[in-house]
CSV table of C-alpha atoms in Angstrom, one decimal:
chain,number,residue,atom,x,y,z
Z,1,MET,CA,61.5,93.5,-62.7
Z,2,ASN,CA,63.1,96.4,-61.0
Z,3,PRO,CA,65.0,96.4,-57.1
Z,4,PRO,CA,63.4,99.0,-54.8
Z,5,ALA,CA,64.1,102.9,-54.8
Z,6,SER,CA,65.5,102.3,-51.5
Z,7,VAL,CA,68.2,99.5,-52.9
Z,8,THR,CA,69.2,101.7,-56.1
Z,9,ARG,CA,69.7,104.9,-53.9
Z,10,ALA,CA,71.6,102.7,-51.7
Z,11,ALA,CA,74.0,101.8,-54.4
Z,12,ALA,CA,75.1,105.4,-55.4
Z,13,PRO,CA,78.4,106.6,-54.7
Z,14,VAL,CA,78.0,109.0,-52.3
Z,15,LYS,CA,79.9,111.7,-53.2
Z,16,ARG,CA,81.7,113.9,-50.5
Z,17,ARG,CA,82.4,117.5,-50.9
Z,18,ILE,CA,85.1,119.3,-49.2
Z,19,PRO,CA,84.9,121.5,-46.7
Z,20,GLY,CA,84.9,124.7,-46.5
Z,21,TRP,CA,87.8,125.1,-44.3
Z,22,ALA,CA,90.4,122.0,-45.4
Z,23,ASN,CA,89.9,123.4,-48.6
Z,24,GLY,CA,91.6,126.7,-47.9
Z,25,VAL,CA,94.1,124.8,-45.6
Z,26,LEU,CA,94.7,122.7,-48.6
Z,27,TRP,CA,95.8,125.5,-51.3
Z,28,THR,CA,97.4,127.8,-47.9
Z,29,LEU,CA,99.7,124.7,-47.9
Z,30,ALA,CA,100.1,124.8,-51.6
Z,31,ALA,CA,100.9,128.4,-51.9
Z,32,ILE,CA,103.4,127.6,-49.2
Z,33,VAL,CA,105.2,125.0,-50.7
Z,34,LEU,CA,104.5,127.0,-54.3
Z,35,LEU,CA,106.7,129.9,-53.0
Z,36,THR,CA,109.6,127.4,-51.2
Z,37,ALA,CA,110.6,126.1,-54.3
Z,38,THR,CA,110.7,128.8,-56.2
Z,39,ALA,CA,112.9,130.4,-53.4
Z,40,ASP,CA,115.0,127.8,-53.5
Z,41,LEU,CA,115.1,126.8,-56.8
Z,42,THR,CA,115.9,130.7,-58.1
Z,43,GLY,CA,118.0,131.4,-55.3
Z,44,LEU,CA,115.9,134.2,-54.8
Z,45,PRO,CA,115.6,134.5,-51.0
Z,46,ASN,CA,113.9,137.3,-50.9
Z,47,ILE,CA,110.7,135.7,-51.9
Z,48,THR,CA,110.5,133.6,-48.4
Z,49,ALA,CA,111.4,136.5,-45.9
Z,50,THR,CA,109.9,138.3,-43.3
Z,51,SER,CA,110.1,142.0,-45.0
Z,52,THR,CA,107.9,140.4,-47.9
Z,53,ILE,CA,105.8,138.7,-45.8
Z,54,GLN,CA,105.2,141.4,-43.7
Z,55,ALA,CA,104.7,143.9,-46.4
Z,56,GLY,CA,102.0,142.0,-47.8
Z,57,LEU,CA,100.4,141.6,-44.8
Z,58,GLN,CA,100.2,145.1,-44.3
Z,59,LEU,CA,99.2,145.5,-48.3
Z,60,ALA,CA,96.3,142.9,-48.1
Z,61,VAL,CA,94.7,143.9,-44.7
Z,62,PRO,CA,92.7,147.0,-47.0
Z,63,LEU,CA,92.4,144.8,-49.4
Z,64,LEU,CA,90.8,142.6,-47.5
Z,65,LEU,CA,88.8,145.4,-45.5
Z,66,ALA,CA,87.4,146.9,-49.0
Z,67,GLY,CA,86.5,143.7,-50.0
Z,68,LEU,CA,84.2,142.5,-47.3
Z,69,GLY,CA,82.4,145.8,-47.9
Z,70,GLY,CA,81.7,144.2,-51.5
Z,71,LEU,CA,80.7,141.6,-50.2
Z,72,TRP,CA,78.1,142.7,-47.8
Z,73,ALA,CA,76.4,145.5,-50.5
Z,74,GLU,CA,76.0,142.5,-53.5
Z,75,ARG,CA,75.4,140.0,-51.1
Z,76,ALA,CA,72.0,142.0,-50.7
Z,77,GLY,CA,72.2,143.1,-54.5
Z,78,VAL,CA,73.8,146.7,-55.1
Z,79,VAL,CA,76.5,146.7,-57.2
Z,80,ASN,CA,79.6,148.8,-54.9
Z,81,ILE,CA,82.0,150.2,-57.4
Z,82,GLY,CA,82.4,153.3,-55.2
Z,83,LEU,CA,84.9,151.4,-52.6
Z,84,GLU,CA,87.6,153.5,-54.0
Z,85,GLY,CA,85.8,156.3,-53.0
Z,86,MET,CA,84.5,155.4,-49.6
Z,87,MET,CA,88.3,154.6,-49.1
Z,88,ILE,CA,89.4,157.9,-49.3
Z,89,LEU,CA,87.0,159.3,-47.3
Z,90,GLY,CA,88.0,156.8,-45.3
Z,91,THR,CA,91.6,158.4,-45.2
Z,92,TRP,CA,90.9,161.2,-44.5
Z,93,GLY,CA,88.4,160.6,-41.8
Z,94,ALA,CA,91.6,158.6,-40.6
Z,95,ALA,CA,93.9,160.8,-41.0
Z,96,TRP,CA,91.8,164.1,-38.6
Z,97,ALA,CA,90.5,161.8,-36.3
Z,98,GLY,CA,93.8,160.7,-35.5
Z,99,TYR,CA,95.8,163.8,-35.3
Z,100,GLN,CA,94.1,165.2,-32.3
Z,101,TRP,CA,92.9,161.8,-30.4
Z,102,GLY,CA,94.8,159.0,-31.8
Z,103,PRO,CA,94.9,155.9,-33.4
Z,104,TRP,CA,91.5,154.6,-32.7
Z,105,ALA,CA,89.6,157.2,-33.1
Z,106,ALA,CA,91.1,156.9,-36.5
Z,107,VAL,CA,89.7,153.9,-36.6
Z,108,LEU,CA,86.5,155.5,-36.3
Z,109,GLY,CA,86.6,158.3,-37.6
Z,110,GLY,CA,87.7,156.3,-41.0
Z,111,ILE,CA,84.7,153.7,-40.1
Z,112,VAL,CA,82.3,157.1,-40.4
Z,113,PHE,CA,82.6,158.6,-43.5
Z,114,GLY,CA,83.0,155.7,-45.5
Z,115,ALA,CA,79.5,154.3,-44.3
Z,116,LEU,CA,79.3,158.4,-45.3
Z,117,GLY,CA,79.9,157.9,-49.0
Z,118,GLY,CA,78.0,154.5,-48.3
Z,119,LEU,CA,75.2,155.9,-47.0
Z,120,LEU,CA,74.8,158.7,-49.8
Z,121,HIS,CA,75.2,155.4,-52.1
Z,122,ALA,CA,72.4,153.9,-51.0
Z,123,LEU,CA,70.7,156.4,-51.3
Z,124,ALA,CA,71.3,156.9,-55.2
Z,125,THR,CA,70.5,153.4,-55.5
Z,126,VAL,CA,68.2,151.6,-53.4
Z,127,THR,CA,65.6,155.4,-52.8
Z,128,PHE,CA,66.2,156.5,-55.8
Z,129,GLY,CA,67.2,153.7,-58.3
Z,130,VAL,CA,69.9,155.0,-59.6
Z,131,ASN,CA,72.1,152.8,-62.6
Z,132,HIS,CA,74.7,150.9,-59.2
Z,133,ILE,CA,77.5,152.0,-62.2
Z,134,VAL,CA,76.6,155.5,-62.3
Z,135,SER,CA,76.3,155.8,-58.6
Z,136,GLY,CA,79.4,154.6,-57.3
Z,137,VAL,CA,81.7,156.5,-60.3
Z,138,ALA,CA,80.1,159.5,-58.9
Z,139,ILE,CA,80.9,157.8,-55.1
Z,140,ASN,CA,84.6,157.7,-56.7
Z,141,LEU,CA,84.3,161.1,-58.2
Z,142,LEU,CA,82.9,163.0,-55.4
Z,143,GLY,CA,85.2,160.9,-53.1
Z,144,ALA,CA,88.2,162.2,-54.1
Z,145,GLY,CA,87.0,165.7,-54.9
Z,146,VAL,CA,86.1,166.3,-50.8
Z,147,ALA,CA,88.2,164.6,-49.5
Z,148,LYS,CA,91.1,167.2,-51.9
Z,149,TYR,CA,89.2,169.8,-50.6
Z,150,LEU,CA,88.9,169.2,-46.7
Z,151,SER,CA,92.4,168.1,-46.6
Z,152,THR,CA,93.6,172.1,-48.3
Z,153,LEU,CA,90.8,173.0,-45.9
Z,154,LEU,CA,91.3,171.9,-42.4
Z,155,PHE,CA,95.7,170.0,-43.0
Z,156,ALA,CA,96.9,173.0,-44.9
Z,157,PRO,CA,97.4,174.9,-42.2
Z,158,VAL,CA,98.7,172.6,-40.1
Z,159,SER,CA,100.9,170.8,-42.4
Z,160,HIS,CA,101.9,173.3,-44.5
Z,161,ASN,CA,101.2,170.7,-47.3
Z,162,PRO,CA,97.3,171.1,-48.9
Z,163,ARG,CA,97.5,167.2,-50.3
Z,164,GLN,CA,99.2,165.4,-47.0
Z,165,SER,CA,98.1,165.8,-43.4
Z,166,PRO,CA,100.4,165.9,-40.3
Z,167,LYS,CA,101.7,162.5,-38.7
Z,168,VAL,CA,98.8,160.3,-37.4
Z,169,PRO,CA,100.3,158.4,-33.8
Z,170,SER,CA,99.8,154.4,-35.3
Z,171,PHE,CA,99.7,151.2,-33.4
Z,172,ASP,CA,102.3,149.3,-31.5
Z,173,THR,CA,102.1,145.6,-33.0
Z,174,TYR,CA,103.1,142.0,-31.3
Z,175,SER,CA,104.9,139.7,-32.2
Z,176,ALA,CA,104.2,135.5,-31.2
Z,177,GLN,CA,106.6,135.3,-28.9
Z,178,PRO,CA,108.7,133.0,-28.1
Z,179,VAL,CA,107.8,131.0,-31.4
Z,180,ALA,CA,108.2,134.3,-33.5
Z,181,ASP,CA,112.1,134.3,-32.5
Z,182,TRP,CA,112.5,131.3,-32.7
Z,183,LEU,CA,111.5,131.4,-36.9
Z,184,ALA,CA,114.0,134.1,-36.9
Z,185,ASP,CA,116.5,132.3,-35.7
Z,186,LEU,CA,115.7,129.4,-38.1
Z,187,GLU,CA,115.8,132.1,-40.7
Z,188,LYS,CA,118.8,133.0,-40.7
Z,189,GLN,CA,120.4,129.5,-40.2
Z,190,GLN,CA,119.5,129.5,-44.4
Z,191,ARG,CA,118.7,125.5,-44.0
Z,192,TYR,CA,117.4,124.5,-47.6
Z,193,VAL,CA,112.8,125.0,-47.4
Z,194,VAL,CA,112.8,124.9,-43.7
Z,195,SER,CA,114.7,128.3,-43.5
Z,196,ASP,CA,111.7,129.5,-46.5
Z,197,ILE,CA,109.2,127.7,-44.1
Z,198,ALA,CA,110.7,130.1,-41.4
Z,199,GLY,CA,110.9,133.1,-42.6
Z,200,ILE,CA,106.5,132.3,-44.0
Z,201,PHE,CA,105.5,132.2,-40.5
Z,202,HIS,CA,107.9,134.5,-38.6
Z,203,GLY,CA,106.5,137.0,-41.3
Z,204,LEU,CA,103.2,136.0,-40.3
Z,205,LEU,CA,103.7,136.1,-36.3
Z,206,SER,CA,105.5,139.1,-36.3
Z,207,GLY,CA,105.0,142.5,-35.9
Z,208,VAL,CA,101.3,142.6,-36.6
Z,209,SER,CA,99.0,145.5,-35.5
Z,210,PRO,CA,95.7,145.2,-33.6
Z,211,LEU,CA,93.8,146.7,-36.7
Z,212,THR,CA,95.5,143.7,-38.6
Z,213,MET,CA,94.0,140.9,-35.7
Z,214,ILE,CA,90.8,142.9,-35.7
Z,215,THR,CA,90.5,142.3,-40.2
Z,216,ILE,CA,91.2,138.9,-40.1
Z,217,LEU,CA,88.4,137.7,-37.7
Z,218,LEU,CA,86.2,140.0,-39.7
Z,219,VAL,CA,86.4,137.3,-42.1
Z,220,PRO,CA,85.1,134.7,-39.8
Z,221,ILE,CA,82.5,137.3,-38.3
Z,222,SER,CA,81.1,138.0,-41.4
Z,223,PHE,CA,80.9,134.1,-43.1
Z,224,VAL,CA,78.8,133.5,-39.6
Z,225,VAL,CA,76.3,136.2,-39.6
Z,226,LEU,CA,75.2,136.2,-43.1
Z,227,TRP,CA,75.4,132.7,-43.4
Z,228,HIS,CA,73.8,130.9,-40.1
Z,229,THR,CA,71.7,134.4,-38.5
Z,230,ARG,CA,67.9,135.0,-39.7
Z,231,PHE,CA,69.7,138.0,-40.5
Z,232,GLY,CA,71.6,137.7,-42.8
Z,233,LEU,CA,69.2,134.9,-44.6
Z,234,ARG,CA,66.9,137.8,-45.1
Z,235,LEU,CA,69.8,140.0,-46.5
Z,236,ARG,CA,71.5,137.5,-48.8
Z,237,SER,CA,67.3,137.1,-49.9
Z,238,CYS,CA,67.5,140.1,-51.8
Z,239,GLY,CA,70.5,139.8,-54.1
Z,240,GLU,CA,69.0,136.8,-55.2
Z,241,ASN,CA,65.0,137.3,-55.4
Z,242,PRO,CA,64.0,141.0,-53.4
Z,243,VAL,CA,60.6,139.8,-54.7
Z,244,ALA,CA,60.3,136.6,-53.1
Z,245,ALA,CA,61.6,138.1,-50.3
Z,246,GLU,CA,59.2,141.3,-50.2
Z,247,SER,CA,57.0,139.0,-50.2
Z,248,LEU,CA,57.3,136.9,-47.5
Z,249,GLY,CA,57.8,139.9,-44.7
Z,250,VAL,CA,61.2,141.1,-45.4
Z,251,ASN,CA,62.0,144.7,-45.6
Z,252,VAL,CA,64.5,144.7,-48.7
Z,253,TYR,CA,65.3,148.3,-48.2
Z,254,LEU,CA,66.0,148.7,-45.0
Z,255,GLN,CA,68.5,145.5,-45.4
Z,256,LYS,CA,70.0,146.9,-49.0
Z,257,TYR,CA,70.0,149.7,-46.6
Z,258,ILE,CA,72.2,148.6,-43.9
Z,259,ALA,CA,74.3,145.8,-46.8
Z,260,VAL,CA,75.4,149.4,-48.3
Z,261,VAL,CA,76.3,152.1,-45.1
Z,262,ILE,CA,78.3,148.4,-44.1
Z,263,SER,CA,80.1,148.2,-46.8
Z,264,GLY,CA,80.9,151.6,-46.5
Z,265,GLY,CA,82.5,151.6,-43.4
Z,266,PHE,CA,84.4,148.4,-44.7
Z,267,ALA,CA,85.7,150.7,-47.2
Z,268,GLY,CA,87.0,153.1,-44.6
Z,269,LEU,CA,88.0,151.1,-41.8
Z,270,GLY,CA,90.8,149.9,-44.9
Z,271,GLY,CA,91.0,154.0,-45.6
Z,272,ALA,CA,92.1,153.8,-42.1
Z,273,ALA,CA,94.6,151.0,-42.1
Z,274,LEU,CA,96.6,152.9,-44.8
Z,275,VAL,CA,96.6,155.9,-43.6
Z,276,LEU,CA,97.8,153.8,-39.3
Z,277,ALA,CA,100.4,151.7,-42.1
Z,278,PRO,CA,103.5,151.9,-41.3
Z,279,GLY,CA,106.0,154.3,-43.5
Z,280,GLN,CA,102.7,156.5,-43.6
Z,281,ASN,CA,101.0,157.3,-40.3
Z,282,GLY,CA,99.1,160.0,-41.7
Z,283,TYR,CA,96.7,160.9,-45.0
Z,284,LEU,CA,98.3,161.6,-48.1
Z,285,GLU,CA,96.8,162.5,-51.6
Z,286,ASN,CA,95.6,159.6,-53.6
Z,287,GLN,CA,97.1,156.9,-50.8
Z,288,THR,CA,94.4,154.8,-51.9
Z,289,ASN,CA,95.7,153.4,-55.2
Z,290,GLY,CA,93.1,152.2,-56.8
Z,291,ARG,CA,93.1,149.4,-54.1
Z,292,GLY,CA,89.3,149.7,-53.9
Z,293,TYR,CA,88.8,148.2,-56.9
Z,294,ILE,CA,91.8,145.9,-56.2
Z,295,GLY,CA,89.5,144.9,-52.8
Z,296,LEU,CA,86.6,144.7,-55.5
Z,297,ALA,CA,88.2,142.9,-58.1
Z,298,ALA,CA,89.3,140.5,-54.3
Z,299,MET,CA,85.8,139.6,-53.8
Z,300,ILE,CA,84.9,138.5,-57.7
Z,301,PHE,CA,88.1,135.8,-57.1
Z,302,GLY,CA,87.4,134.5,-53.7
Z,303,ASN,CA,83.6,133.9,-55.8
Z,304,TRP,CA,81.5,136.5,-53.4
Z,305,ARG,CA,82.2,134.5,-50.7
Z,306,PRO,CA,84.6,135.6,-47.4
Z,307,GLY,CA,87.0,132.5,-47.6
Z,308,GLY,CA,87.8,133.2,-51.3
Z,309,LEU,CA,88.1,136.7,-50.4
Z,310,LEU,CA,90.3,136.3,-47.2
Z,311,GLY,CA,92.9,134.3,-50.6
Z,312,GLY,CA,92.3,136.6,-53.1
Z,313,ALA,CA,93.5,139.7,-50.4
Z,314,ALA,CA,96.5,137.4,-49.9
Z,315,LEU,CA,97.4,136.6,-53.1
Z,316,PHE,CA,97.4,140.7,-54.8
Z,317,GLY,CA,98.3,141.5,-51.1
Z,318,TYR,CA,100.9,139.8,-51.9
Z,319,ALA,CA,102.1,141.3,-55.0
Z,320,ASP,CA,102.1,144.7,-54.1
Z,321,GLY,CA,104.9,144.1,-51.2
Z,322,LEU,CA,107.0,141.7,-53.5
Z,323,GLN,CA,107.1,144.8,-55.8
Z,324,THR,CA,107.0,147.7,-53.1
Z,325,LEU,CA,110.5,146.1,-51.1
Z,326,THR,CA,112.2,143.9,-54.0
Z,327,ASP,CA,113.7,144.2,-57.6
Z,328,GLY,CA,112.6,143.3,-61.2
Z,329,LYS,CA,115.0,140.1,-60.3
Z,330,THR,CA,112.7,138.9,-57.2
Z,331,VAL,CA,109.8,139.7,-59.5
Z,332,LEU,CA,111.5,138.2,-62.4
Z,333,GLY,CA,111.5,134.8,-60.3
Z,334,LEU,CA,107.7,134.5,-59.5
Z,335,PHE,CA,107.4,133.5,-63.3
Z,336,TYR,CA,109.3,130.3,-62.5
Z,337,GLY,CA,107.2,130.3,-59.4
Z,338,VAL,CA,103.9,130.7,-61.9
Z,339,SER,CA,105.2,128.0,-65.2
Z,340,LEU,CA,105.8,125.2,-62.3
Z,341,LEU,CA,101.9,125.7,-60.9
Z,342,VAL,CA,100.9,126.3,-64.4
Z,343,TRP,CA,102.1,123.2,-65.2
Z,344,VAL,CA,100.7,120.9,-62.5
Z,345,ILE,CA,97.5,121.9,-63.6
Z,346,ALA,CA,98.1,120.8,-66.2
Z,347,LEU,CA,98.7,117.8,-65.3
Z,348,VAL,CA,95.3,117.6,-63.5
Z,349,GLN,CA,93.2,118.9,-66.3
Z,350,LEU,CA,95.3,115.7,-69.0
Z,351,ILE,CA,94.5,113.2,-66.6
Z,352,ARG,CA,90.5,114.6,-66.2
Z,353,ARG,CA,91.2,114.4,-70.4
Z,354,LYS,CA,90.9,118.0,-70.9
Z,355,TRP,CA,92.9,117.9,-74.0
Z,356,ILE,CA,92.6,121.0,-75.1
Z,357,VAL,CA,92.8,123.0,-71.8
Z,358,GLY,CA,95.7,121.0,-71.0
Z,359,LEU,CA,97.7,121.7,-73.9
Z,360,VAL,CA,97.1,125.0,-73.7
Z,361,SER,CA,98.3,125.3,-70.0
Z,362,ILE,CA,101.5,123.4,-70.6
Z,363,VAL,CA,102.2,126.0,-73.6
Z,364,VAL,CA,100.9,129.3,-71.5
Z,365,GLY,CA,103.7,127.0,-68.2
Z,366,GLY,CA,106.3,126.9,-71.1
Z,367,ALA,CA,105.8,130.9,-72.3
Z,368,LEU,CA,106.6,131.4,-68.5
Z,369,TYR,CA,109.5,129.5,-68.3
Z,370,LEU,CA,111.0,131.0,-71.5
Z,371,LEU,CA,110.8,134.3,-70.4
Z,372,TYR,CA,112.2,133.6,-67.2
Z,373,LEU,CA,115.5,132.3,-68.7
Z,374,SER,CA,115.7,135.0,-72.1
Z,375,ILE,CA,115.8,138.6,-69.8
Z,376,ASP,CA,117.6,139.0,-66.3
Z,377,SER,CA,115.2,141.5,-64.7
Z,378,LEU,CA,111.6,143.3,-64.9
Z,379,PRO,CA,112.0,146.5,-65.5
Z,380,GLN,CA,110.8,149.1,-62.7
Z,381,GLU,CA,107.9,150.6,-65.3
Z,382,LEU,CA,106.2,146.8,-64.9
Z,383,THR,CA,106.9,145.8,-61.7
Z,384,THR,CA,105.2,149.5,-60.7
Z,385,TYR,CA,101.9,147.1,-62.0
Z,386,LEU,CA,102.4,144.1,-60.5
Z,387,PRO,CA,99.2,144.4,-58.6
Z,388,HIS,CA,97.1,145.7,-61.4
Z,389,ILE,CA,98.5,142.8,-62.9
Z,390,VAL,CA,98.0,140.0,-61.2
Z,391,THR,CA,94.5,141.0,-60.9
Z,392,ILE,CA,93.6,140.7,-64.5
Z,393,VAL,CA,95.0,137.4,-64.4
Z,394,VAL,CA,94.3,136.1,-61.7
Z,395,LEU,CA,90.3,137.4,-62.6
Z,396,ALA,CA,90.1,136.7,-66.2
Z,397,MET,CA,91.3,132.7,-65.1
Z,398,SER,CA,88.8,131.7,-62.9
Z,399,SER,CA,86.1,133.9,-64.6
Z,400,GLN,CA,84.9,130.0,-65.3
Z,401,ARG,CA,83.7,129.5,-62.1
Z,402,LEU,CA,82.2,132.3,-61.4
Z,403,ARG,CA,78.7,133.2,-60.2
Z,404,MET,CA,76.9,136.1,-59.1
Z,405,PRO,CA,74.7,136.9,-56.8
Z,406,ALA,CA,71.3,136.1,-59.1
Z,407,ALA,CA,69.7,140.0,-58.2
Z,408,ASP,CA,73.3,141.6,-58.3
Z,409,GLY,CA,72.7,145.2,-60.0
Z,410,LEU,CA,69.3,144.7,-60.8
Z,411,ILE,CA,67.2,147.9,-60.1
Z,412,TYR,CA,64.3,147.3,-57.3
Z,413,ARG,CA,60.9,149.2,-56.7
Z,414,ARG,CA,58.5,148.6,-54.3
Z,415,GLY,CA,55.7,146.1,-54.1
Z,416,GLN,CA,58.0,145.6,-58.1
Z,417,GLY,CA,56.1,141.5,-57.5
Z,418,SER,CA,52.7,142.9,-57.0
């Protein structure tokens, strides 16, 4: 005689899923351990130095904003390859407004010009049904051309250089005192492990601008709005099944327009972050340098989720900051750290009895370790493209677990399901 269904259900083991925030904390701790171990075992303190962490945080901000822009658009079913062009428009708008009225005006100018690019993309893809990739590429070309024309028209008479704007006032920066000073003292003492951890946290808690604080807050705000409000549910339904959403009374066109305009605003704000960054203080031609595409890659790496996007932006921003401030020897030290990480992954896969993946990981880790031992320093020509190389490698490694919105990139016409 078979046991009752209730008994069977009670006997079945319950598989509990780790909460998203706890998963994020674990990954953060793992990253700190990896960086600290790499810095100590290679004797390269620049890996965890305050200056490197600060530069990585500063460079992660525009990537994070561009990624948030892509997240909002693609959750509504619109692929936004045009983030780069919207960022370019944002850099010009921020420089034009900031030069005249200060840094907060620069923030508003960047948002407005980026949103205009988003509105144009929405008009093409939602109303006229243009292929999303074609429209995005056109936005990128148009953004670069418009910014160059406006710069020549308005900035050249003032700065005497058509490729850049006059200096734009930037935000003051703030530190978490007295914790920041205490961490700085610990870092200077050069204690084993302790000073490396202190350098990481000192870089995160000192010299932070208001725009950086706002950007970090936008991550949980986006999560709450998109996953815990009726508006967010309607918007995401348009990216999963717009026909079903319309049958339930959702104005699919309106939701897509709102999402893409917000997406452009985020990308434009990312452009403003570049203009207001310390050491920049103005518009410069080709200032974005492909960061719109890297932001989109960070969003894909994060599996179209805000928390994962934050991790991707931090990774790519750190790689960018490392190659900017350090030499090829320090960058080469990361190969040692990555080899350790790959061997840990190999061990986990072997424990799970995934023999092929485990053995391949052992070989890859060994190859990276041999590369670290065989050369003294990476050439400058290679370290310059470190963020782009990291982007490609990370996306290749994470491609197996990705799940994009079901209707992302599909052309939708009103009344399609009737």
